[in-house]
XYZ file of C-alpha atoms in Angstrom:
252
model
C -77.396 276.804 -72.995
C -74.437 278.204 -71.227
C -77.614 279.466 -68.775
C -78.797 276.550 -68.405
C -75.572 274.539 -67.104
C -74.809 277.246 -64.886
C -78.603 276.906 -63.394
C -77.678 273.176 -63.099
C -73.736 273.541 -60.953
C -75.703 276.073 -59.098
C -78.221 274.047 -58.098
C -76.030 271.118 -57.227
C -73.747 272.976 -55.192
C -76.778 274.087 -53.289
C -77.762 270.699 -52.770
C -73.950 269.729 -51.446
C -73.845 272.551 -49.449
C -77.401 271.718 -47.784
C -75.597 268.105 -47.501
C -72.735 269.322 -45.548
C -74.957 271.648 -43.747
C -77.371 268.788 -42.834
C -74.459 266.329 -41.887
C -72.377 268.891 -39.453
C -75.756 269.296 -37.637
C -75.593 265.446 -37.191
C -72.375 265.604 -36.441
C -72.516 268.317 -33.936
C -75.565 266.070 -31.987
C -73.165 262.972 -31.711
C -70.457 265.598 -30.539
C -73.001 266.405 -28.091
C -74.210 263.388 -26.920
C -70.621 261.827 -27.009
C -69.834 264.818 -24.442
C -72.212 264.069 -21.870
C -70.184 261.689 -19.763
C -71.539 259.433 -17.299
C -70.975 259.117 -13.342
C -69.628 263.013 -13.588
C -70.943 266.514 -13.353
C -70.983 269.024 -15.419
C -70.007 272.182 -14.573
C -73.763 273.651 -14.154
C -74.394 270.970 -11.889
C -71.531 271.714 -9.598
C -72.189 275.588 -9.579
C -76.238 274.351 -8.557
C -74.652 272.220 -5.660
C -75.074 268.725 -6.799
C -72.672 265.814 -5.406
C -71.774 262.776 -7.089
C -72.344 259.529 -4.806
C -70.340 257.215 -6.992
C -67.534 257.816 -9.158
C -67.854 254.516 -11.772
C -64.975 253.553 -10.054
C -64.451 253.349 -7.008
C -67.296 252.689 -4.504
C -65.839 254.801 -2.132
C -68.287 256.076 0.796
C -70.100 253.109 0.267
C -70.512 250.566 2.609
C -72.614 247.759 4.143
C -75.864 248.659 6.215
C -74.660 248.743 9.853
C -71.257 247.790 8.662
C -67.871 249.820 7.721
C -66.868 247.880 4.578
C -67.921 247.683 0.947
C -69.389 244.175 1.421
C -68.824 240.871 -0.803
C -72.347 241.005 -2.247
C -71.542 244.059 -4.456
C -69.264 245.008 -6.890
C -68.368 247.910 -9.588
C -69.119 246.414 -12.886
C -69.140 248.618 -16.089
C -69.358 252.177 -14.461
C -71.918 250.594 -12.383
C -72.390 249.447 -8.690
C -73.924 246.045 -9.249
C -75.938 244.126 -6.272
C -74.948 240.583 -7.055
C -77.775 239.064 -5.941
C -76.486 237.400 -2.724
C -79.061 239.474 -0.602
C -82.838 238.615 0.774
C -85.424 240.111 2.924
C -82.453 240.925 5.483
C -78.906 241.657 4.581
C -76.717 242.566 1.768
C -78.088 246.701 1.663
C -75.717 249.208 1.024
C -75.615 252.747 2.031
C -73.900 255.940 1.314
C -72.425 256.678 4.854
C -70.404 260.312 5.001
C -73.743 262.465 4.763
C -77.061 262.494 5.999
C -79.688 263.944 3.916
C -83.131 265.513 4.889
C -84.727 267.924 2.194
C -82.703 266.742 -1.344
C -83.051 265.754 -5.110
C -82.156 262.660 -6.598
C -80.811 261.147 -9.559
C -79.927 257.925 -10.733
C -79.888 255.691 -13.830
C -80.690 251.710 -13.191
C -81.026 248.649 -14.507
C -82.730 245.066 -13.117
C -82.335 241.788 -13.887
C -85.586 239.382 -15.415
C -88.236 238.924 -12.462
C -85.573 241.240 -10.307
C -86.560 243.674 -7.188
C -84.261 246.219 -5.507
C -84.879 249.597 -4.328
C -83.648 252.763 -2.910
C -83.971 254.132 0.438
C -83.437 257.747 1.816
C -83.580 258.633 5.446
C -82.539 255.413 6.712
C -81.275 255.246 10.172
C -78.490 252.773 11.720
C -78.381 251.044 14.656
C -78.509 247.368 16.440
C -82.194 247.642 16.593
C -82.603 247.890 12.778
C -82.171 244.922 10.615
C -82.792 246.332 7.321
C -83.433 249.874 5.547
C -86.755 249.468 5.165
C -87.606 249.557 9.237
C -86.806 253.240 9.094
C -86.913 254.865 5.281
C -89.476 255.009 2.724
C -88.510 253.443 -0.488
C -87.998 253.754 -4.188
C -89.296 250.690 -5.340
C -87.274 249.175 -8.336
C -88.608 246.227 -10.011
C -89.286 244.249 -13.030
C -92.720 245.184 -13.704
C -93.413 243.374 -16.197
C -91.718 239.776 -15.568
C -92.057 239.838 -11.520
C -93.314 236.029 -11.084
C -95.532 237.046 -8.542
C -98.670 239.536 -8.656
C -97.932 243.183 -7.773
C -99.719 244.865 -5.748
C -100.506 248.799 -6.640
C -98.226 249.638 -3.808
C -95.653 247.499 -4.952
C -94.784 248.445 -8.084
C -92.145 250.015 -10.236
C -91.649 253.473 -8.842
C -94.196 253.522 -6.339
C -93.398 254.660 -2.528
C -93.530 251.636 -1.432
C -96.511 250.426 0.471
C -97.688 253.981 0.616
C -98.193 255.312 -2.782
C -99.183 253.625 -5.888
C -97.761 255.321 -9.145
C -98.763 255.620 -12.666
C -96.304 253.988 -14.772
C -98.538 254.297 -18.263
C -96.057 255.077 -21.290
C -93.132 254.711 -19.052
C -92.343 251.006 -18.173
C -89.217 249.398 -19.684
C -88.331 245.586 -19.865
C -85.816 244.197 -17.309
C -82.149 244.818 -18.394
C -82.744 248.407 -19.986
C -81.607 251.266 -18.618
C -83.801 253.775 -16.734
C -83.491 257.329 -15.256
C -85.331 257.929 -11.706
C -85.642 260.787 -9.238
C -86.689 261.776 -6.054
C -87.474 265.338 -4.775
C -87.934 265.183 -1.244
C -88.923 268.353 1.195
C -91.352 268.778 4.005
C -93.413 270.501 1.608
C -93.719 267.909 -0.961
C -92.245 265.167 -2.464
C -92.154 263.003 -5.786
C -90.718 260.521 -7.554
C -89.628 260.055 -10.806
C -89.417 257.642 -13.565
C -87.634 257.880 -17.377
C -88.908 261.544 -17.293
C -92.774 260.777 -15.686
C -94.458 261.949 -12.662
C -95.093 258.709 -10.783
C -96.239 259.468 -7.321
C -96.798 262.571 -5.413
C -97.454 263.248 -1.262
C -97.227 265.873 1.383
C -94.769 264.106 4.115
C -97.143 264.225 7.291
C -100.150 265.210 5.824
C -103.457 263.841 6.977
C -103.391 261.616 3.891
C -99.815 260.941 4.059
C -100.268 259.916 8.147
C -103.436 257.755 7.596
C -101.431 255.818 5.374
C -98.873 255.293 7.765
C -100.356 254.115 10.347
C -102.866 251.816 8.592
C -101.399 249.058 9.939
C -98.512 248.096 6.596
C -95.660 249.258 8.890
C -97.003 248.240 12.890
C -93.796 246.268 12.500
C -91.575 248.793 12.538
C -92.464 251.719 14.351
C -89.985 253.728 13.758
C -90.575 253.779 9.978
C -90.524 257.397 7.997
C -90.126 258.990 11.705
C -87.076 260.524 10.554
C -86.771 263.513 8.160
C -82.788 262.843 7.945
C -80.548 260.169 7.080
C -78.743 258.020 4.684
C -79.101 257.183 1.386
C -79.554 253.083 0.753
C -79.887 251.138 -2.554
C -80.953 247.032 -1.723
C -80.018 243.916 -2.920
C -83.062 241.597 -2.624
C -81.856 238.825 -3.696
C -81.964 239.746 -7.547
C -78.615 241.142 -9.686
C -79.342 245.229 -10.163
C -77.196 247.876 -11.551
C -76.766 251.584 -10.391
C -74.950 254.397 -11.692
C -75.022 258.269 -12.416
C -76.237 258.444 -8.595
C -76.073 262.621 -8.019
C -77.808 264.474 -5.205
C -77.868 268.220 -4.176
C -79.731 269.538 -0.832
C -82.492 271.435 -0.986
């Protein structure tokens, strides 16, 4: 008997150990998580030459398209820089203005409002002769896929280089208001975007392909669009509320 109840206390302080065992593991994750702050670096991510573009804070750097303030249309809202809305087909863009940027990676987390379009632009170029940043660089296009009350085309959807390449969004489209993560790798070599870990779209800049395409007649209304492998990095407010954060880039 005396066996048999020390059989039983050690098999119950097995079980309480395995317990523990199980719940530090847990506990350890949500250490983990919890230590993954947003709008920062870590410091693998400085040693590899990455830059933070926005602080959750202060929107510092930022300013309006062809303008030198931070412009009424946007403000910092939750760790985010929020597009209020207040923009259209022309005016109320933002860009990042103390670096130009030609071969790069992108990150950034986002969010859009129901029936919502934004985007983000790379490349963009200044000047009186440019209204918008979509005269001059190619665009991210961010949208609400699924509630947009108008039909997308292929080249206008979520994630797609916008009126250039279509993407494939299957398994990775998310309803307006949740949180995504995008990227863009750009170099002369190659480039692709990126969407909540998915491949979306793929091109050789000036390839046969990629020049067809070009000059197909989309963008005879702006000449100079994509002619420039350098320059800013723009996010748009199209007239619908949109929310960016954890915006990190590193040269290439």
């Amino acid at each position: 008997m005396k066996w048999k109840y020390l059989w039983t206390a050690l098999l119950v302080s097995g079980l309480l150990l395995a317990c523990a065992s199980e719940k530090d593991v847990e506990t350890e994750a949500i250490e983990e998580e919890v230590m993954v702050l947003e709008n920062a670096l870590t410091e693998d991510e400085k040693e590899a030459g990455w830059m933070l573009l926005f602080d959750g804070e202060d929107p510092f750097g930022w300013r309006a398209f062809n303008g030198t303030d931070f412009p009424e249309g946007w403000t910092v809202e939750d760790g985010a820089l929020k597009a209020l809305g207040l923009g259209g087909d022309i005016g109320g863009d933002i860009v990042f203005g103390p670096v130009d940027f030609d071969e790069f990676e992108l990150e950034f987390t986002w969010k859009i409002a129901l029936g919502g379009n934004s985007g983000v632009f790379y490349h963009v170029v200044e000047g009186p002769q440019y209204k918008a940043p979509y005269e001059t660089g190619p665009e991210y296009q961010v949208i609400d896929q699924l509630g947009f009350p108008e039909k997308l085309e292929d080249w206008q959807s979520l994630a797609a280089d916008y009126g250039m390449y279509a993407p494939d969004l299957e398994g990775v489209v998310r309803e307006a208001g949740e949180w995504n993560t995008s990227k863009i790798i750009y170099t002369k070599n190659g480039a692709s975007y990126w969407l909540n870990g998915k491949q979306t779209v793929s091109f050789v800049p000036g390839s046969e392909d990629w020049t067809a395409r070009r000059n197909s007649g989309k963008w005879d209304a702006f000449p100079d669009y994509a002619k420039q492998t350098k320059g800013l990095i723009a996010l748009q407010d199209h007239g619908s509320e949109a929310w960016f954060k954890n915006i990190k880039i590193r040269q290439l």
